[in-house]
Amino acid sequence: MTDLVETAQPARTGRKDTVRIAAAAGLAVVLWASAFVAIRGVGHALSPAPLALLRLGVAAVTLTVLVLARRTVRVRLSRKAFLLIAVYAVLWLAGYTVVLNAGERHVDAGTAALLVNLAPLLVAVTAGRFLGEGFSRSLIVGSLVALGGTAIIAAGATAQRDWAGVLLCLLAAVLYAAGVMVQKVTLRHVDGLTAIWLGCVVATVVLLPWAPQLVDELRVASTSTVLGAVYLGVFPTAVGFTAWAYALRRMNAGRLSAVSYAVPAVSVLLSWLLLAELPTAYGLVGGALCLAGVALSRRR
């Protein structure tokens, strides 16, 4: 997730800023982890696409308010920059969110977070193949370890619906990785806050065909369901990325990226505390191998 909001080179910081940076990074991790739990909690009341529409619409409104308040974001875009924003908005913000919503109808929040966290490895492999970054020994070893972990999780998916959930979460990881690759290029033309803001707006427009279905489902949805969907838009999406951007401006991206490995662990803990759900033994063992593989692949 570090690639999504990188807007500037990290500035030098003193000891007084360390606590603020750590708090911002920790807030982002907790909010992103809570998103998996919130989706699991409200995903059975709202269909995948309508839930994504509501989440991204709320995020777009929240970020619009933030942008207007800051008055520091460049909004003059070239045609190429806007096209790049539109592509990653469709792949990541719209596509990934819908597929993840569908996947979490079949698997618990912790397992979903563990599978989706394969995205950084997919980005590394794609960059090695298409951007000429090559394949280091750590990348190859990490890939094999992560694939082994995925195989263990899949082995525990004995029911058909469980298989569907695993495949959907893996597809979500692929869409996320593809979106990040496009975002890498996008950030050469526009700052991070403008990119995520306009991306949410574009993704909301893309999902508007599901607006009538969303209206119908909201008529019978409980208040807690609506509040959960609004929470997803305001906190994990708008506030989470803003907090991460704050930390990333003041800390090296490579060092900060290691913090994102805590997202699956926090998701498992929150899922247990709030939903009384835990991944299976296969999921825990396989997920640990997936995280280890991703960590190995990112070693330099």
XYZ file of N, CA and C in Angstrom, residues 172-288:
351
model
N -8.544 -10.634 -6.162
C -8.446 -9.296 -5.575
C -6.992 -8.881 -5.431
N -6.131 -9.817 -5.024
C -4.705 -9.504 -4.907
C -4.107 -9.146 -6.263
N -4.526 -9.856 -7.314
C -4.031 -9.567 -8.664
C -4.480 -8.183 -9.111
N -5.747 -7.851 -8.874
C -6.264 -6.539 -9.266
C -5.569 -5.425 -8.479
N -5.333 -5.687 -7.200
C -4.636 -4.692 -6.382
C -3.222 -4.456 -6.909
N -2.516 -5.554 -7.221
C -1.159 -5.424 -7.729
C -1.134 -4.684 -9.067
N -2.089 -4.991 -9.938
C -2.158 -4.298 -11.223
C -2.423 -2.813 -11.023
N -3.310 -2.494 -10.078
C -3.588 -1.098 -9.792
C -2.373 -0.359 -9.269
N -1.576 -1.028 -8.439
C -0.380 -0.402 -7.889
C 0.641 -0.139 -8.994
N 0.769 -1.086 -9.931
C 1.706 -0.883 -11.036
C 1.331 0.344 -11.858
N 0.040 0.499 -12.136
C -0.407 1.680 -12.872
C -0.200 2.937 -12.030
N -0.423 2.788 -10.718
C -0.259 3.934 -9.821
C 1.195 4.410 -9.781
N 2.144 3.481 -9.910
C 3.549 3.861 -9.931
C 3.819 4.862 -11.049
N 3.221 4.599 -12.210
C 3.401 5.492 -13.343
C 2.602 6.775 -13.139
N 1.411 6.658 -12.562
C 0.551 7.824 -12.358
C 1.218 8.868 -11.482
N 1.946 8.421 -10.467
C 2.558 9.350 -9.522
C 3.708 10.149 -10.126
N 4.088 9.809 -11.349
C 5.070 10.635 -12.040
C 4.425 11.904 -12.591
N 3.102 11.905 -12.664
C 2.390 13.017 -13.293
C 1.493 13.788 -12.335
N 1.199 13.229 -11.156
C 0.267 13.888 -10.242
C 0.599 13.470 -8.818
N 0.297 14.341 -7.847
C 0.581 14.011 -6.447
C -0.388 12.960 -5.925
N -0.012 12.330 -4.817
C -0.774 11.194 -4.300
C -2.184 11.517 -3.865
N -2.386 12.647 -3.173
C -3.715 12.968 -2.679
C -4.680 13.235 -3.827
N -4.207 13.938 -4.851
C -5.053 14.167 -6.017
C -5.405 12.854 -6.694
N -4.436 11.942 -6.761
C -4.661 10.662 -7.425
C -5.723 9.845 -6.699
N -5.609 9.727 -5.364
C -6.584 8.911 -4.641
C -7.944 9.583 -4.619
N -7.966 10.903 -4.551
C -9.232 11.648 -4.557
C -9.969 11.462 -5.879
N -9.298 11.768 -6.991
C -9.948 11.621 -8.294
C -10.215 10.152 -8.616
N -9.354 9.271 -8.113
C -9.589 7.849 -8.317
C -10.890 7.394 -7.684
N -11.164 7.860 -6.462
C -12.425 7.519 -5.793
C -13.619 8.088 -6.556
N -13.460 9.291 -7.098
C -14.545 9.898 -7.873
C -14.821 9.071 -9.126
N -13.763 8.696 -9.852
C -13.928 7.901 -11.070
C -14.539 6.542 -10.755
N -14.043 5.889 -9.706
C -14.568 4.577 -9.332
C -16.041 4.660 -8.951
N -16.426 5.732 -8.278
C -17.836 5.914 -7.925
C -18.691 6.026 -9.172
N -18.215 6.784 -10.148
C -18.959 6.941 -11.403
C -19.076 5.607 -12.125
N -18.004 4.819 -12.124
C -18.010 3.514 -12.785
C -19.053 2.589 -12.172
N -19.248 2.700 -10.864
C -20.174 1.803 -10.159
C -21.601 2.340 -10.088
N -21.864 3.490 -10.676
C -23.207 4.082 -10.624
C -24.304 3.198 -11.210
N -24.040 2.325 -12.186
C -25.113 1.431 -12.656
C -25.739 0.587 -11.551
N -25.038 0.405 -10.446
C -25.586 -0.372 -9.323
C -26.293 0.514 -8.293
N -26.463 1.788 -8.620
C -27.130 2.704 -7.690
C -28.574 2.282 -7.391
N -29.386 1.896 -8.399
C -30.745 1.456 -8.071
C -30.771 0.253 -7.127
N -29.865 -0.699 -7.327
C -29.800 -1.854 -6.430
C -29.384 -1.429 -5.033
N -28.466 -0.478 -4.949
C -28.043 0.022 -3.643
C -29.211 0.670 -2.909
N -29.997 1.473 -3.615
C -31.153 2.128 -3.002
C -32.129 1.086 -2.481
N -32.389 0.045 -3.283
C -33.323 -1.006 -2.856
C -32.814 -1.731 -1.616
N -31.515 -2.020 -1.567
C -30.963 -2.755 -0.435
C -30.879 -1.885 0.814
N -30.659 -0.584 0.630
C -30.602 0.309 1.787
C -31.967 0.463 2.447
N -33.031 0.288 1.682
C -34.385 0.416 2.241
C -34.656 -0.634 3.307
N -34.043 -1.780 3.176
C -34.293 -2.872 4.128
C -33.077 -3.131 5.015
N -31.996 -2.390 4.793
C -30.777 -2.606 5.582
C -30.934 -2.012 6.972
N -30.265 -2.610 7.929
C -30.291 -2.097 9.292
C -29.407 -0.869 9.413
N -29.599 -0.129 10.494
C -28.782 1.058 10.730
C -27.315 0.692 10.896
N -27.042 -0.421 11.549
C -25.652 -0.844 11.749
C -24.974 -1.175 10.423
N -25.729 -1.721 9.482
C -25.174 -2.022 8.161
C -24.777 -0.749 7.428
N -25.654 0.238 7.457
C -25.372 1.512 6.791
C -24.168 2.188 7.433
N -24.139 2.196 8.759
C -23.023 2.816 9.460
C -21.710 2.091 9.164
N -21.786 0.774 9.038
C -20.587 0.011 8.702
C -20.047 0.367 7.325
N -20.948 0.533 6.356
C -20.528 0.908 5.006
C -19.945 2.315 4.980
N -20.567 3.227 5.732
C -20.049 4.595 5.816
C -18.672 4.594 6.479
N -18.527 3.776 7.509
C -17.220 3.649 8.177
C -16.137 3.252 7.184
N -16.454 2.303 6.300
C -15.473 1.856 5.317
C -15.003 3.005 4.434
N -15.926 3.880 4.055
C -15.559 4.987 3.188
C -14.768 6.067 3.896
N -15.181 6.401 5.121
C -14.545 7.515 5.825
C -13.192 7.118 6.401
N -13.145 6.003 7.106
C -11.947 5.688 7.881
C -10.906 4.852 7.136
N -11.163 3.577 6.766
C -10.101 2.844 6.070
C -9.677 3.487 4.753
N -10.631 4.104 4.024
C -10.283 4.656 2.715
C -9.727 6.065 2.823
N -10.527 7.022 3.318
C -10.105 8.426 3.336
C -9.075 8.703 4.432
N -9.428 8.407 5.682
C -8.526 8.707 6.804
C -7.290 7.811 6.766
N -7.469 6.540 6.446
C -6.343 5.612 6.434
C -5.247 6.025 5.474
N -5.616 6.354 4.237
C -4.614 6.747 3.255
C -4.010 8.112 3.579
N -4.788 8.989 4.177
C -4.250 10.291 4.570
C -3.217 10.133 5.678
N -3.510 9.282 6.664
C -2.553 9.030 7.749
C -1.277 8.392 7.215
N -1.429 7.462 6.290
C -0.253 6.813 5.712
C 0.593 7.820 4.929
N -0.067 8.717 4.205
C 0.652 9.734 3.448
C 1.454 10.640 4.392
N 0.862 10.959 5.538
C 1.563 11.795 6.533
C 2.852 11.109 6.977
N 2.768 9.821 7.285
C 3.950 9.087 7.729
C 4.960 8.932 6.596
N 4.470 8.693 5.381
C 5.350 8.434 4.258
C 6.140 9.672 3.850
N 5.564 10.852 4.052
C 6.281 12.093 3.749
C 7.472 12.289 4.678
N 7.458 11.664 5.840
C 8.461 11.910 6.862
C 9.335 10.700 7.177
N 9.169 9.627 6.380
C 9.925 8.408 6.647
C 10.204 7.710 5.333
N 11.323 7.001 5.265
C 11.685 6.276 4.062
C 10.627 5.234 3.723
N 10.220 5.179 2.457
C 9.153 4.271 2.042
C 9.526 2.812 2.258
N 10.791 2.464 2.011
C 11.201 1.078 2.196
C 11.090 0.629 3.638
N 11.497 1.484 4.570
C 11.389 1.131 5.983
C 9.936 1.069 6.428
N 9.129 2.004 5.934
C 7.742 2.063 6.370
C 6.909 0.924 5.809
N 7.307 0.399 4.644
C 6.512 -0.646 4.010
C 6.411 -1.896 4.872
N 7.404 -2.140 5.720
C 7.370 -3.325 6.578
C 6.185 -3.289 7.535
N 5.701 -2.083 7.860
C 4.571 -1.963 8.782
C 3.320 -2.613 8.205
N 3.171 -2.589 6.875
C 1.961 -3.130 6.255
C 1.831 -4.635 6.471
N 2.940 -5.312 6.825
C 2.849 -6.746 7.093
C 2.021 -7.040 8.337
N 1.773 -6.025 9.150
C 0.977 -6.229 10.354
C -0.519 -6.249 10.062
N -0.933 -5.827 8.864
C -2.359 -5.742 8.553
C -3.067 -7.086 8.725
N -2.572 -8.193 8.137
C -3.275 -9.469 8.327
C -3.364 -9.896 9.787
N -2.281 -9.688 10.545
C -2.308 -10.084 11.948
C -3.358 -9.297 12.723
N -3.435 -7.989 12.478
C -4.440 -7.165 13.150
C -5.844 -7.565 12.697
N -5.988 -7.910 11.413
C -7.293 -8.351 10.907
C -7.762 -9.620 11.613
N -6.839 -10.559 11.787
C -7.194 -11.797 12.487
C -7.623 -11.496 13.917
N -6.892 -10.619 14.599
C -7.227 -10.274 15.976
C -8.587 -9.579 16.058
N -8.833 -8.589 15.193
C -10.110 -7.872 15.209
C -11.266 -8.788 14.829
N -11.021 -9.679 13.877
C -12.069 -10.625 13.480
C -12.454 -11.538 14.636
N -11.455 -11.930 15.423
C -11.730 -12.780 16.581
C -12.484 -12.008 17.655
N -12.070 -10.768 17.916
C -12.689 -9.981 18.978
C -14.104 -9.513 18.610
N -14.308 -9.086 17.363
C -15.563 -8.457 16.973
C -16.560 -9.418 16.325
N -16.055 -10.427 15.619
C -16.942 -11.342 14.897
C -16.875 -12.775 15.415
N -15.999 -13.013 16.385
C -15.811 -14.371 16.917
C -15.429 -15.342 15.816
N -14.619 -14.872 14.850
C -14.155 -15.700 13.748
C -12.632 -15.813 13.801
N -12.146 -16.976 13.459
C -10.723 -17.204 13.321
C -10.476 -18.037 12.064
N -9.373 -17.799 11.353
C -9.043 -18.681 10.232
C -8.838 -20.106 10.722
N -8.977 -21.053 9.828
C -8.711 -22.442 10.175
C -7.221 -22.626 10.418
N -6.857 -23.797 10.906
C -5.435 -24.086 11.106
C -4.681 -23.995 9.777
N -5.320 -24.470 8.712
C -4.712 -24.339 7.391
C -4.489 -22.864 7.056
N -5.498 -22.048 7.367
C -5.395 -20.635 7.053
C -4.292 -19.943 7.826
N -4.158 -20.269 9.111
C -3.127 -19.641 9.936
C -1.726 -20.049 9.491
N -1.522 -21.356 9.274
C -0.201 -21.830 8.847
C 0.126 -21.308 7.449
N -0.833 -21.449 6.540
C -0.599 -20.971 5.182
C -0.418 -19.473 5.132
N -1.190 -18.749 5.931
C -1.057 -17.303 5.960
C 0.291 -16.854 6.491
N 0.790 -17.560 7.516
C 2.112 -17.230 8.049
C 3.192 -17.437 6.983
